PDB file of C-alpha atoms and ligand atoms in Angstrom:
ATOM      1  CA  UNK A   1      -2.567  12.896  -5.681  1.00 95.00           C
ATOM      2  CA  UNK A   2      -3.136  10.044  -8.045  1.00 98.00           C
ATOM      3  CA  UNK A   3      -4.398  10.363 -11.122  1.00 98.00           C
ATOM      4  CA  UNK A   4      -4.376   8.151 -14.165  1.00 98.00           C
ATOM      5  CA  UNK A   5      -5.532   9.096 -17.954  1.00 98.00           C
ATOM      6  CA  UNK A   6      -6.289   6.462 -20.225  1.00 98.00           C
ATOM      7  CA  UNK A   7      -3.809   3.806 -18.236  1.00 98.00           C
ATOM      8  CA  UNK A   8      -3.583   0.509 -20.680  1.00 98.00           C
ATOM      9  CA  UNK A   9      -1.729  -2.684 -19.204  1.00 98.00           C
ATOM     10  CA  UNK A  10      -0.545  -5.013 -21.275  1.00 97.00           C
ATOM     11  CA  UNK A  11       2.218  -7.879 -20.279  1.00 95.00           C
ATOM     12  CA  UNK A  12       4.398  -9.994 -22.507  1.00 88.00           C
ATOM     13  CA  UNK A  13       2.094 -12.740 -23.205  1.00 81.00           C
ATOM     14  CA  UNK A  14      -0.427 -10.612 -24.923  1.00 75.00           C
ATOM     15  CA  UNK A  15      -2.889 -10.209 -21.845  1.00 85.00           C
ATOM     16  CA  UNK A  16      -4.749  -6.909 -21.618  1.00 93.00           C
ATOM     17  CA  UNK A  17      -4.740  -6.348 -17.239  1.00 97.00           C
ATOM     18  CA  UNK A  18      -6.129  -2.875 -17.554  1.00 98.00           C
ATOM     19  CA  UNK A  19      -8.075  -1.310 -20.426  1.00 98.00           C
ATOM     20  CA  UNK A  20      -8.539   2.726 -20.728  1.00 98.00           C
ATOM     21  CA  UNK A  21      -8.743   3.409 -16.990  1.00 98.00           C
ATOM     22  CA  UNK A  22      -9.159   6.412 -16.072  1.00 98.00           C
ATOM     23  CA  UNK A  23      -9.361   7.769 -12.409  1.00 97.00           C
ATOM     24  CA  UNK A  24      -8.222  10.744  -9.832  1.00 97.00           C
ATOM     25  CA  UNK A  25      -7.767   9.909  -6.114  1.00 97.00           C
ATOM     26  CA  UNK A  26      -7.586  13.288  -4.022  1.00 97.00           C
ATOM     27  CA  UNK A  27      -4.867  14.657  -1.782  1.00 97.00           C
ATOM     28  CA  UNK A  28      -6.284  13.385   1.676  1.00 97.00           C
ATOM     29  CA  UNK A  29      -8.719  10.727   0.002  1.00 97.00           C
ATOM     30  CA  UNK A  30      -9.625   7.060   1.459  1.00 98.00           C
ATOM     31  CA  UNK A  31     -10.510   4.626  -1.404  1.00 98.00           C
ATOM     32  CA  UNK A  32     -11.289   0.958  -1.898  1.00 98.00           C
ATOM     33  CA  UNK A  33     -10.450  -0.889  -5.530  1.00 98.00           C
ATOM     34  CA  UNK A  34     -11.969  -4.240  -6.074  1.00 97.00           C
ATOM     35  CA  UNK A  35     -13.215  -7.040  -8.348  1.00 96.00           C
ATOM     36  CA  UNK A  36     -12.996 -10.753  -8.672  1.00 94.00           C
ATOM     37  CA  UNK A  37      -9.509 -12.417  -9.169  1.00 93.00           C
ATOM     38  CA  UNK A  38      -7.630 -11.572 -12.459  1.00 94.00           C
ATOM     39  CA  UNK A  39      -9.739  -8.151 -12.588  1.00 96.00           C
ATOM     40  CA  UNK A  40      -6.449  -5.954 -12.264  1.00 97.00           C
ATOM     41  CA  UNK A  41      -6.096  -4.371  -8.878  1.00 97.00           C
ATOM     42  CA  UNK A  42      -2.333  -5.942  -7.991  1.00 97.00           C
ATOM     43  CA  UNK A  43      -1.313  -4.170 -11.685  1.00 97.00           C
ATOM     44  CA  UNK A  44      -2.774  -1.057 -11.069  1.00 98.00           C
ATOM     45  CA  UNK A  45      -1.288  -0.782  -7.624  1.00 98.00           C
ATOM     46  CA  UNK A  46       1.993  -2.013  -9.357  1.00 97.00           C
ATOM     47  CA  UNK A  47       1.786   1.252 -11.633  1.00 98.00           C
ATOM     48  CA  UNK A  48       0.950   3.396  -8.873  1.00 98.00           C
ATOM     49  CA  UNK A  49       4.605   2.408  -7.615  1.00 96.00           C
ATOM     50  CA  UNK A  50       6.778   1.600 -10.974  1.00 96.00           C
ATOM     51  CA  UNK A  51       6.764  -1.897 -10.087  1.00 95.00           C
ATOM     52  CA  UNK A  52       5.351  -1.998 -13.408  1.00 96.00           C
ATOM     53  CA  UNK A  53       4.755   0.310 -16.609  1.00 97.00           C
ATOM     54  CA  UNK A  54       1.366   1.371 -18.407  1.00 97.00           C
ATOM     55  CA  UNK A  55       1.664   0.474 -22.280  1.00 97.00           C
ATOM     56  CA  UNK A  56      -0.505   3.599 -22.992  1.00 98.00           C
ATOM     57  CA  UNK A  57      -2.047   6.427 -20.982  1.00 98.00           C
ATOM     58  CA  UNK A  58      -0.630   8.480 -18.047  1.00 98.00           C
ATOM     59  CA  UNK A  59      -0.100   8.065 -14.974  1.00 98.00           C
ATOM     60  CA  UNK A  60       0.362  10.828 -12.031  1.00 98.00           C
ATOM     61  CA  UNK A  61       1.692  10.647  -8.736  1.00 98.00           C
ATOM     62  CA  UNK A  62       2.527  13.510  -6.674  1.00 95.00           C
ATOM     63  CA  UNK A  63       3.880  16.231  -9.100  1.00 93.00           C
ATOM     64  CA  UNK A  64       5.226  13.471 -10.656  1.00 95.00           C
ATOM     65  CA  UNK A  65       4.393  12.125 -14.236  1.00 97.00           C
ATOM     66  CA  UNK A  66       5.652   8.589 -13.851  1.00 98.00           C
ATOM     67  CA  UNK A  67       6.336   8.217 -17.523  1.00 96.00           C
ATOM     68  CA  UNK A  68       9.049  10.587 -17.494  1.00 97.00           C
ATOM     69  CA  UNK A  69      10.702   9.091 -14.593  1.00 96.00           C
ATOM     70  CA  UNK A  70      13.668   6.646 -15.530  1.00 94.00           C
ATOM     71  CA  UNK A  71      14.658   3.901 -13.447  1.00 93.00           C
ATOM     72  CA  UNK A  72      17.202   5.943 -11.002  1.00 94.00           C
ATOM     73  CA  UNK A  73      14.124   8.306 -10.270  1.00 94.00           C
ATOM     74  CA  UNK A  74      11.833   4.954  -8.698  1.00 93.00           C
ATOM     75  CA  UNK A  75      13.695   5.171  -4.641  1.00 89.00           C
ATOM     76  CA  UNK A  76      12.537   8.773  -4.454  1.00 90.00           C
ATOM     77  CA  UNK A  77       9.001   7.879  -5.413  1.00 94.00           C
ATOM     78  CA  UNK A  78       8.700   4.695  -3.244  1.00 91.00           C
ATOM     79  CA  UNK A  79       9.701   6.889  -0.711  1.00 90.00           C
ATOM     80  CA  UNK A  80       6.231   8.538  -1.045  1.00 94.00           C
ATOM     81  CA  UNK A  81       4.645   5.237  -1.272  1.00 96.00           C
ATOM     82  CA  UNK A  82       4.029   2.680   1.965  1.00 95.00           C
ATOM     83  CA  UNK A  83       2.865  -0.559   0.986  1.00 95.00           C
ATOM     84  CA  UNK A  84       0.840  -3.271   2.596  1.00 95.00           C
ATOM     85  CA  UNK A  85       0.887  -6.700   1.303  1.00 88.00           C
ATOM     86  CA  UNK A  86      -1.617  -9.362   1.721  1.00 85.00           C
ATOM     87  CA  UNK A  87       1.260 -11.932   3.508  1.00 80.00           C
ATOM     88  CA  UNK A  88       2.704  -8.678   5.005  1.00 74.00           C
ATOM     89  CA  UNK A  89       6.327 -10.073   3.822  1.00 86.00           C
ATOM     90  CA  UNK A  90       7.687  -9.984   7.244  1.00 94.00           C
ATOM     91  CA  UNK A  91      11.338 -11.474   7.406  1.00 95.00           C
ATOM     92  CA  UNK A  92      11.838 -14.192  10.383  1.00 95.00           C
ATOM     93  CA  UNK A  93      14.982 -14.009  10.694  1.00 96.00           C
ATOM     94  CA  UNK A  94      15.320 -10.385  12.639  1.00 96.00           C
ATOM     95  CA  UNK A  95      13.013  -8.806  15.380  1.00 98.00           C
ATOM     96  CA  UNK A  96       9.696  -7.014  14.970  1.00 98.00           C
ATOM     97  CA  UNK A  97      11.992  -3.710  15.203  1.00 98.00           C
ATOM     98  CA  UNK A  98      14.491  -4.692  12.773  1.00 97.00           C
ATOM     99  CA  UNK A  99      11.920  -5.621  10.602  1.00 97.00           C
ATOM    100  CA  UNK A 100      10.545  -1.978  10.596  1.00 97.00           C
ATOM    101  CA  UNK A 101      13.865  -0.126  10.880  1.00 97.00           C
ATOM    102  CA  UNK A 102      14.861  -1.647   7.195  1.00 93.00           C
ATOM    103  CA  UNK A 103      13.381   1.105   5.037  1.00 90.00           C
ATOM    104  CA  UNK A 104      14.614   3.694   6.545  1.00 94.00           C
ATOM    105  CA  UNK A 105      18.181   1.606   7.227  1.00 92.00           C
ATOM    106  CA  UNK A 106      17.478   1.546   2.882  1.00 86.00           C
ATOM    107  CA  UNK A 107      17.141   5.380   2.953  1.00 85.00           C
ATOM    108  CA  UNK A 108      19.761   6.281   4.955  1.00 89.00           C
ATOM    109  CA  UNK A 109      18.257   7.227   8.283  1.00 93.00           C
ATOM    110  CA  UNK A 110      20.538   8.290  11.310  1.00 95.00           C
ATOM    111  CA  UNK A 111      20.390   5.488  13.532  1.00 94.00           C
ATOM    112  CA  UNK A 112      18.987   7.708  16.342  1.00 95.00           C
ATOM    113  CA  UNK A 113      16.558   9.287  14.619  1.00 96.00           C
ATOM    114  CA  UNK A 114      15.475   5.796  12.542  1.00 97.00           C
ATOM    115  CA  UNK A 115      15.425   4.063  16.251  1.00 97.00           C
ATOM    116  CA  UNK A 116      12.710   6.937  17.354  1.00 97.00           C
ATOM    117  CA  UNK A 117      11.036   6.660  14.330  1.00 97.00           C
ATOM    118  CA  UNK A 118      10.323   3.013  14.489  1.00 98.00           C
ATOM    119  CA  UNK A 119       8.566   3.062  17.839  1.00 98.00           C
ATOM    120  CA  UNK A 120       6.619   5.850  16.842  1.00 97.00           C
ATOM    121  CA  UNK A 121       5.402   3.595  13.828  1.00 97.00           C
ATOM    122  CA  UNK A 122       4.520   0.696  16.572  1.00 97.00           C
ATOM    123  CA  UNK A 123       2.991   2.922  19.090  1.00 97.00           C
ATOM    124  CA  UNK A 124       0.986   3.853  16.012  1.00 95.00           C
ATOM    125  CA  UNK A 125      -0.126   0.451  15.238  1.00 96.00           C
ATOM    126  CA  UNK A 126      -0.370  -0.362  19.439  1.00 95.00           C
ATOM    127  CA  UNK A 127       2.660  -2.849  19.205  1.00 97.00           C
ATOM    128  CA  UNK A 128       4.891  -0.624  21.051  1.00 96.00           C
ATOM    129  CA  UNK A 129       5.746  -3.533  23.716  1.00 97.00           C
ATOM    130  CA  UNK A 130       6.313  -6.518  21.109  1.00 97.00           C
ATOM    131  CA  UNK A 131       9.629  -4.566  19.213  1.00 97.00           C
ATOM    132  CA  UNK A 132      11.997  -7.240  20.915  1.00 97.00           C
ATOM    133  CA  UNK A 133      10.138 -10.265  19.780  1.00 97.00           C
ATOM    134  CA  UNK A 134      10.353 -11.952  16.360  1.00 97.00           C
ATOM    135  CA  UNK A 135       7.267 -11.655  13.750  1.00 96.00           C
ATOM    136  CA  UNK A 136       6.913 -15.560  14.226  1.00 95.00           C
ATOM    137  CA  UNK A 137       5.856 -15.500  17.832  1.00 96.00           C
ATOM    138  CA  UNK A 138       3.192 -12.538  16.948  1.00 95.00           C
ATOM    139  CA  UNK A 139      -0.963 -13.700  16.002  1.00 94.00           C
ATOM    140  CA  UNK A 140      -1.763 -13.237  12.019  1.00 92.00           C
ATOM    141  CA  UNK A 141      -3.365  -9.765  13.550  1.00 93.00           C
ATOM    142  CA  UNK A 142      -0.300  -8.455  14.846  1.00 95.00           C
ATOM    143  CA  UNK A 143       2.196  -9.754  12.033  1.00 95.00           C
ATOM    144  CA  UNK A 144      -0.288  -7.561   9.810  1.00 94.00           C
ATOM    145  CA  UNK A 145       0.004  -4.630  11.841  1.00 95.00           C
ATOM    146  CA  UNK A 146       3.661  -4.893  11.848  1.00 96.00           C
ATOM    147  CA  UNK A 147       3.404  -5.204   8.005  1.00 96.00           C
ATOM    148  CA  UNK A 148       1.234  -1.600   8.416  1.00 96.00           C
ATOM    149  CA  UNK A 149       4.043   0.005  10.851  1.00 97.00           C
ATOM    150  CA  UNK A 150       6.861  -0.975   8.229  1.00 96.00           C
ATOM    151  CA  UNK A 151       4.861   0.821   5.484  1.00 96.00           C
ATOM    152  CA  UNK A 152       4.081   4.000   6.893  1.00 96.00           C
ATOM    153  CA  UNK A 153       7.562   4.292   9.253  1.00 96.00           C
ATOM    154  CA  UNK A 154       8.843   6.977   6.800  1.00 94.00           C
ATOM    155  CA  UNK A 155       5.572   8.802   6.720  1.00 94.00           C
ATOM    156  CA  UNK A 156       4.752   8.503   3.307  1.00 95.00           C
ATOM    157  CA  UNK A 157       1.960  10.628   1.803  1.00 97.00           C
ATOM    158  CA  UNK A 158       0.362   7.272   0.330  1.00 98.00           C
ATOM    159  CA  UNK A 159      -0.521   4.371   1.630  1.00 98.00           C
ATOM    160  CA  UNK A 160      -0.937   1.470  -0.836  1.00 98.00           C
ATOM    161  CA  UNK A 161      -2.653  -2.329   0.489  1.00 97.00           C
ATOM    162  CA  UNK A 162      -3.032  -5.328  -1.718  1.00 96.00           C
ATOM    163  CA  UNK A 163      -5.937  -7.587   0.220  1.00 95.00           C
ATOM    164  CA  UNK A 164      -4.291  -6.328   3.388  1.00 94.00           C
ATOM    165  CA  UNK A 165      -7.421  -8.718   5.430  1.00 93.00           C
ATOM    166  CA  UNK A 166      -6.840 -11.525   2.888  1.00 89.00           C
ATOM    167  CA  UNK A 167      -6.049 -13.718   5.924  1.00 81.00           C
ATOM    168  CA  UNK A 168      -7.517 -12.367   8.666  1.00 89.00           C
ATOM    169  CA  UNK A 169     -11.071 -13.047  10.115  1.00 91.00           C
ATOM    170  CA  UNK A 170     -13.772 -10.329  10.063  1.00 93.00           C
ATOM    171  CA  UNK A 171     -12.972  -8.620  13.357  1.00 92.00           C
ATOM    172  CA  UNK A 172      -8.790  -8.488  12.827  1.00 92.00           C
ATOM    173  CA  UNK A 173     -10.476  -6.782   9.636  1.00 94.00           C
ATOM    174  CA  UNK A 174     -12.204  -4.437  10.789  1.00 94.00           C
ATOM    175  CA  UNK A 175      -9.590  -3.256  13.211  1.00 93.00           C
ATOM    176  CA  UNK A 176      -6.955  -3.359  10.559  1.00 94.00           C
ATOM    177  CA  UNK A 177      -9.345  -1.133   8.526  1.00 96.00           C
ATOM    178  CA  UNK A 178      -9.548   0.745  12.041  1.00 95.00           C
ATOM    179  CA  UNK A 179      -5.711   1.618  11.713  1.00 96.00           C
ATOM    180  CA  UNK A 180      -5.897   2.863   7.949  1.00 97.00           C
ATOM    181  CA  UNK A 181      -9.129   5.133   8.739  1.00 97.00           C
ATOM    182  CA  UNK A 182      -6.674   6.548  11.577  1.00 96.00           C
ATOM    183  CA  UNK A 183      -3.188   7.557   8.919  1.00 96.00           C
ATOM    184  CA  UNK A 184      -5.930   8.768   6.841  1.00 97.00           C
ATOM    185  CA  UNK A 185      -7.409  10.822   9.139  1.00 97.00           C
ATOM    186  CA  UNK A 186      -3.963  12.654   9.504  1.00 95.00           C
ATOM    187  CA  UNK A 187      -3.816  13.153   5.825  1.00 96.00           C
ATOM    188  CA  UNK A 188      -2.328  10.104   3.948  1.00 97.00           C
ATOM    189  CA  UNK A 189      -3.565   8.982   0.517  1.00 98.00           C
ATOM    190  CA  UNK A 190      -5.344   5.909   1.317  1.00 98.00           C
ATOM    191  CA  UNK A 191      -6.037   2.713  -1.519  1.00 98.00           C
ATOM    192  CA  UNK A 192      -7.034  -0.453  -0.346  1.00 98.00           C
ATOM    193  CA  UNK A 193      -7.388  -3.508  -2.507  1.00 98.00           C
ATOM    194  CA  UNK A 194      -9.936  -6.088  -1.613  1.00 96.00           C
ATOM    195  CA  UNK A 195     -12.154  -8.438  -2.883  1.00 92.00           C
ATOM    196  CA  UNK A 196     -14.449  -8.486   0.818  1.00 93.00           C
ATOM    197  CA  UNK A 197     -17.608  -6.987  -0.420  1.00 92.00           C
ATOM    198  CA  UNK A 198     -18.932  -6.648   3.250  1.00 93.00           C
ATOM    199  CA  UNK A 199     -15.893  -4.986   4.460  1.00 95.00           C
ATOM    200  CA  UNK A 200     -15.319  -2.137   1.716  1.00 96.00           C
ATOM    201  CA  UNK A 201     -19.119  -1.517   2.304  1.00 94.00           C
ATOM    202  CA  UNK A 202     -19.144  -1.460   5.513  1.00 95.00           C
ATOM    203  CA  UNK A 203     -16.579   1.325   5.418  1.00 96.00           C
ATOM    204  CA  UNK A 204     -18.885   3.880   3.114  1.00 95.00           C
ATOM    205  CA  UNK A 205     -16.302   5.066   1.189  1.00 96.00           C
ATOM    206  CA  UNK A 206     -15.498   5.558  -2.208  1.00 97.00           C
ATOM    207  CA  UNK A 207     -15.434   2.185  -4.205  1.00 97.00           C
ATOM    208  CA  UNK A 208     -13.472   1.486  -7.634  1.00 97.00           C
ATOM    209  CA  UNK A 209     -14.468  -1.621  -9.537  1.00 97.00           C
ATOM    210  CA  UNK A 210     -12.668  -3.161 -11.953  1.00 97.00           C
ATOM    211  CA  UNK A 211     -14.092  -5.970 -13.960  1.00 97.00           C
ATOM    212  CA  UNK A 212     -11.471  -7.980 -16.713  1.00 96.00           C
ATOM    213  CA  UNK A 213      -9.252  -4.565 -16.563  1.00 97.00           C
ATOM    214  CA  UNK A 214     -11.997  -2.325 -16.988  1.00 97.00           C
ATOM    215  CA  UNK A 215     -13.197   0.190 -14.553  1.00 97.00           C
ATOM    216  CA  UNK A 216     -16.670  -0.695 -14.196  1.00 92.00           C
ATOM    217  CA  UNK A 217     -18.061   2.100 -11.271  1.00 78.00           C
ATOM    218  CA  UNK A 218     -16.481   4.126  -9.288  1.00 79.00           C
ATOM    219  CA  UNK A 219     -18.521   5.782  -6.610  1.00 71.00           C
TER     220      UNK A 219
HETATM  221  P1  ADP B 301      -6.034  -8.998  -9.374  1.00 61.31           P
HETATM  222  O1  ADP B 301      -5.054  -8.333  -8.465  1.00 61.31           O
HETATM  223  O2  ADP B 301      -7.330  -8.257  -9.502  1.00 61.31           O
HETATM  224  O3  ADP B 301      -6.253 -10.449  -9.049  1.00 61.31           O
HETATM  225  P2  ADP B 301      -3.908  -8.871 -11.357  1.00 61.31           P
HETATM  226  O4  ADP B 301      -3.565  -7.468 -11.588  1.00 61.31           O
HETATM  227  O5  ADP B 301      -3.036  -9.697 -10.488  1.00 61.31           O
HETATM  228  O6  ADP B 301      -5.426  -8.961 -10.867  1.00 61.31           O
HETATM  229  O7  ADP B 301      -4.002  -9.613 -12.768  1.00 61.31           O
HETATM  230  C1  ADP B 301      -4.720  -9.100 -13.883  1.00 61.31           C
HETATM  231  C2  ADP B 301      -4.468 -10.002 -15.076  1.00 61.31           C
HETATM  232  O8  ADP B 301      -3.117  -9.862 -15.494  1.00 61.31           O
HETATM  233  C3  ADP B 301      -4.681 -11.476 -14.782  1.00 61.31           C
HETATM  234  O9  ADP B 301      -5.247 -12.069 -15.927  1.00 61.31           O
HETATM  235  C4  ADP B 301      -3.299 -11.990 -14.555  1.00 61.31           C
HETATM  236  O10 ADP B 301      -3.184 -13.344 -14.893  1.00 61.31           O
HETATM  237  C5  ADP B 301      -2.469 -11.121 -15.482  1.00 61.31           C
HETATM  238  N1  ADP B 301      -1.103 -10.913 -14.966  1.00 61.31           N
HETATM  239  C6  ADP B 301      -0.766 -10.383 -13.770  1.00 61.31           C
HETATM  240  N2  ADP B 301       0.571 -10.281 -13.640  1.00 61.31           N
HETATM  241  C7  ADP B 301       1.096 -10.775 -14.796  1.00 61.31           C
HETATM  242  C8  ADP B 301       2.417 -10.948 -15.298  1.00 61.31           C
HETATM  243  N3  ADP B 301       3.488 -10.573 -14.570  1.00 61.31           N
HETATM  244  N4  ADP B 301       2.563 -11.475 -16.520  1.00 61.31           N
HETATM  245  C9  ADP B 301       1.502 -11.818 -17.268  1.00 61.31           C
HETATM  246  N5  ADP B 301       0.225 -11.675 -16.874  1.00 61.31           N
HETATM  247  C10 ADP B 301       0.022 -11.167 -15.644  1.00 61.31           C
HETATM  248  P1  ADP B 302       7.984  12.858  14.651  1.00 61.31           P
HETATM  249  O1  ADP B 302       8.675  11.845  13.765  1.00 61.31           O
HETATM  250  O2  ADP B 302       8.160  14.270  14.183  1.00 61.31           O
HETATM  251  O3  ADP B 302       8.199  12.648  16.105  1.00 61.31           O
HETATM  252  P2  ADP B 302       5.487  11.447  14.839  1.00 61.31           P
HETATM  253  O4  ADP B 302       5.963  10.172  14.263  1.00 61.31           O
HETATM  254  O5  ADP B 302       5.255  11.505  16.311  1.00 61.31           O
HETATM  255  O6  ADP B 302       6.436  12.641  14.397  1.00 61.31           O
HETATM  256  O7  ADP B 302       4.165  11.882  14.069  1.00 61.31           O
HETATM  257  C1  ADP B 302       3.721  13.236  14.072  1.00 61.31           C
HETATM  258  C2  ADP B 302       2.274  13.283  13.593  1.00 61.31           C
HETATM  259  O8  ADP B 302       2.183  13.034  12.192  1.00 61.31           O
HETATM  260  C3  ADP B 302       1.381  12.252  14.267  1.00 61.31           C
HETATM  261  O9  ADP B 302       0.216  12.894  14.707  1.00 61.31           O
HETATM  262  C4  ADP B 302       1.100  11.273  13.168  1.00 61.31           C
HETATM  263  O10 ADP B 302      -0.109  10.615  13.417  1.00 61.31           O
HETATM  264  C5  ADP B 302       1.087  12.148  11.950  1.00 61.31           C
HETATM  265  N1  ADP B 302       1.255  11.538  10.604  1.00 61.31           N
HETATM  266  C6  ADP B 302       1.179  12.238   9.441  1.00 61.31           C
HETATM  267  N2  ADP B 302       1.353  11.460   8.395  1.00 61.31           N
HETATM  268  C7  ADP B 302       1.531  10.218   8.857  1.00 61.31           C
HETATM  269  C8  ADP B 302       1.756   8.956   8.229  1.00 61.31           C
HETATM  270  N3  ADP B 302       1.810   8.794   6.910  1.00 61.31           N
HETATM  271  N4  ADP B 302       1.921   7.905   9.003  1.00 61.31           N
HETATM  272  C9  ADP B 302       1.874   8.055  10.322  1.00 61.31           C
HETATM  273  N5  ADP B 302       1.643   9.192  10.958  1.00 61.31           N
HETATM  274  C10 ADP B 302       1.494  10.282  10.255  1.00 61.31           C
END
């Protein structure tokens, strides 16, 4: 499912992020990337979904090769792709529904079918009873499972997380991990990225390490 071949990053300033990585995640697979601060994860997530491009080496996603995929190409691939983020990025200003309903509002949904599709995604995350109330009157628990129901609303077969328990205390964690066990159970691509030794093992699953850019172990 994802798949990269001698993946180089390099930004503007001259600083090597990754060095010759080379990995394959399997259709169906739950994995954990981590390493200390500065060790690469956000820019190898960031090439998973075009937010940024390798300077050498491949990278696959899909069917897709993302190197031959020009900038028009990048809304059908995020479409693939859900995405966690550590501060969720919830916006204040609208409801917990609203919030959820903007990708597919982005892709074009039927308003019907986006409505049904949205409290299937909270019912998923056990929110199904907050989708009236705004993200600011929600615990840090809840705003990150409302994060988790925004990425995975339009079913995608990945499911991307940058430090998705950065703020959270150990049991939010674990029941946050809880919820991505569960859309990998029914078949999505799973990669989390965390620096919480204790969590990651505590999950026994496949670890990646990076250390400076390099991918140190992977098992
Ligand atoms: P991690 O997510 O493991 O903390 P990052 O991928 O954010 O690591 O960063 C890896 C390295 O790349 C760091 O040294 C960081 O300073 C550098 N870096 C990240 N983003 C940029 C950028 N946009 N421009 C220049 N350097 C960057
Ligand atoms: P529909 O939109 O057809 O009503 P549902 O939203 O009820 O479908 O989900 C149908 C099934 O697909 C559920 O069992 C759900 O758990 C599963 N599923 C498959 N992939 C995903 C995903 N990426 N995110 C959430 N659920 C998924």
């Amino acid at each position: 499912m994802i798949q990269f071949n001698h993946v180089s990053k390099r930004y503007a300033q001259g600083h090597d992020a990754l060095k010759d990585v080379n990995f394959t995640l399997a259709t169906g697979e739950m994995a954990f990337l981590t390493g200390h601060s500065g060790a690469g994860k956000s820019t190898l997530l960031k090439l998973i979904m075009l937010m940024e491009r390798p300077s050498a080496g491949q990278i696959q996603v899909g069917e897709q090769q993302l190197n031959a995929l020009g900038r028009r190409d990048i809304p059908y691939l995020r479409r693939s792709i859900g995405v966690v983020f550590q501060n969720h990025q919830l916006l204040f200003d609208r409801s917990v529904f609203d919030n959820i309903l903007l990708p597919l509002q982005i892709s074009g949904f039927a308003p019907d079918d986006a409505a049904r599709r949205v409290r299937a995604a909270l019912d998923k995350v056990g929110l199904l009873t907050k989708e009236k109330m705004s993200p600011l009157a929600l615990s840090s628990g809840e705003q990150q499972r409302i994060g988790i129901a925004r990425a995975i609303v339009h079913k995608p077969k990945i499911l991307l997380a940058d430090e998705p328990t950065g703020n959270l205390d150990p049991q939010l964690s674990a029941e946050i991990m809880q919820l991505f066990t569960q859309f990998n159970r029914v078949g999505t691509t799973v990669l989390i990225a965390s620096h919480d030794i204790a969590l990651i093992r505590s999950m026994g699953r496949r670890v990646l390490t990076l250390q400076s850019g390099r991918l140190l172990s992977d098992g």
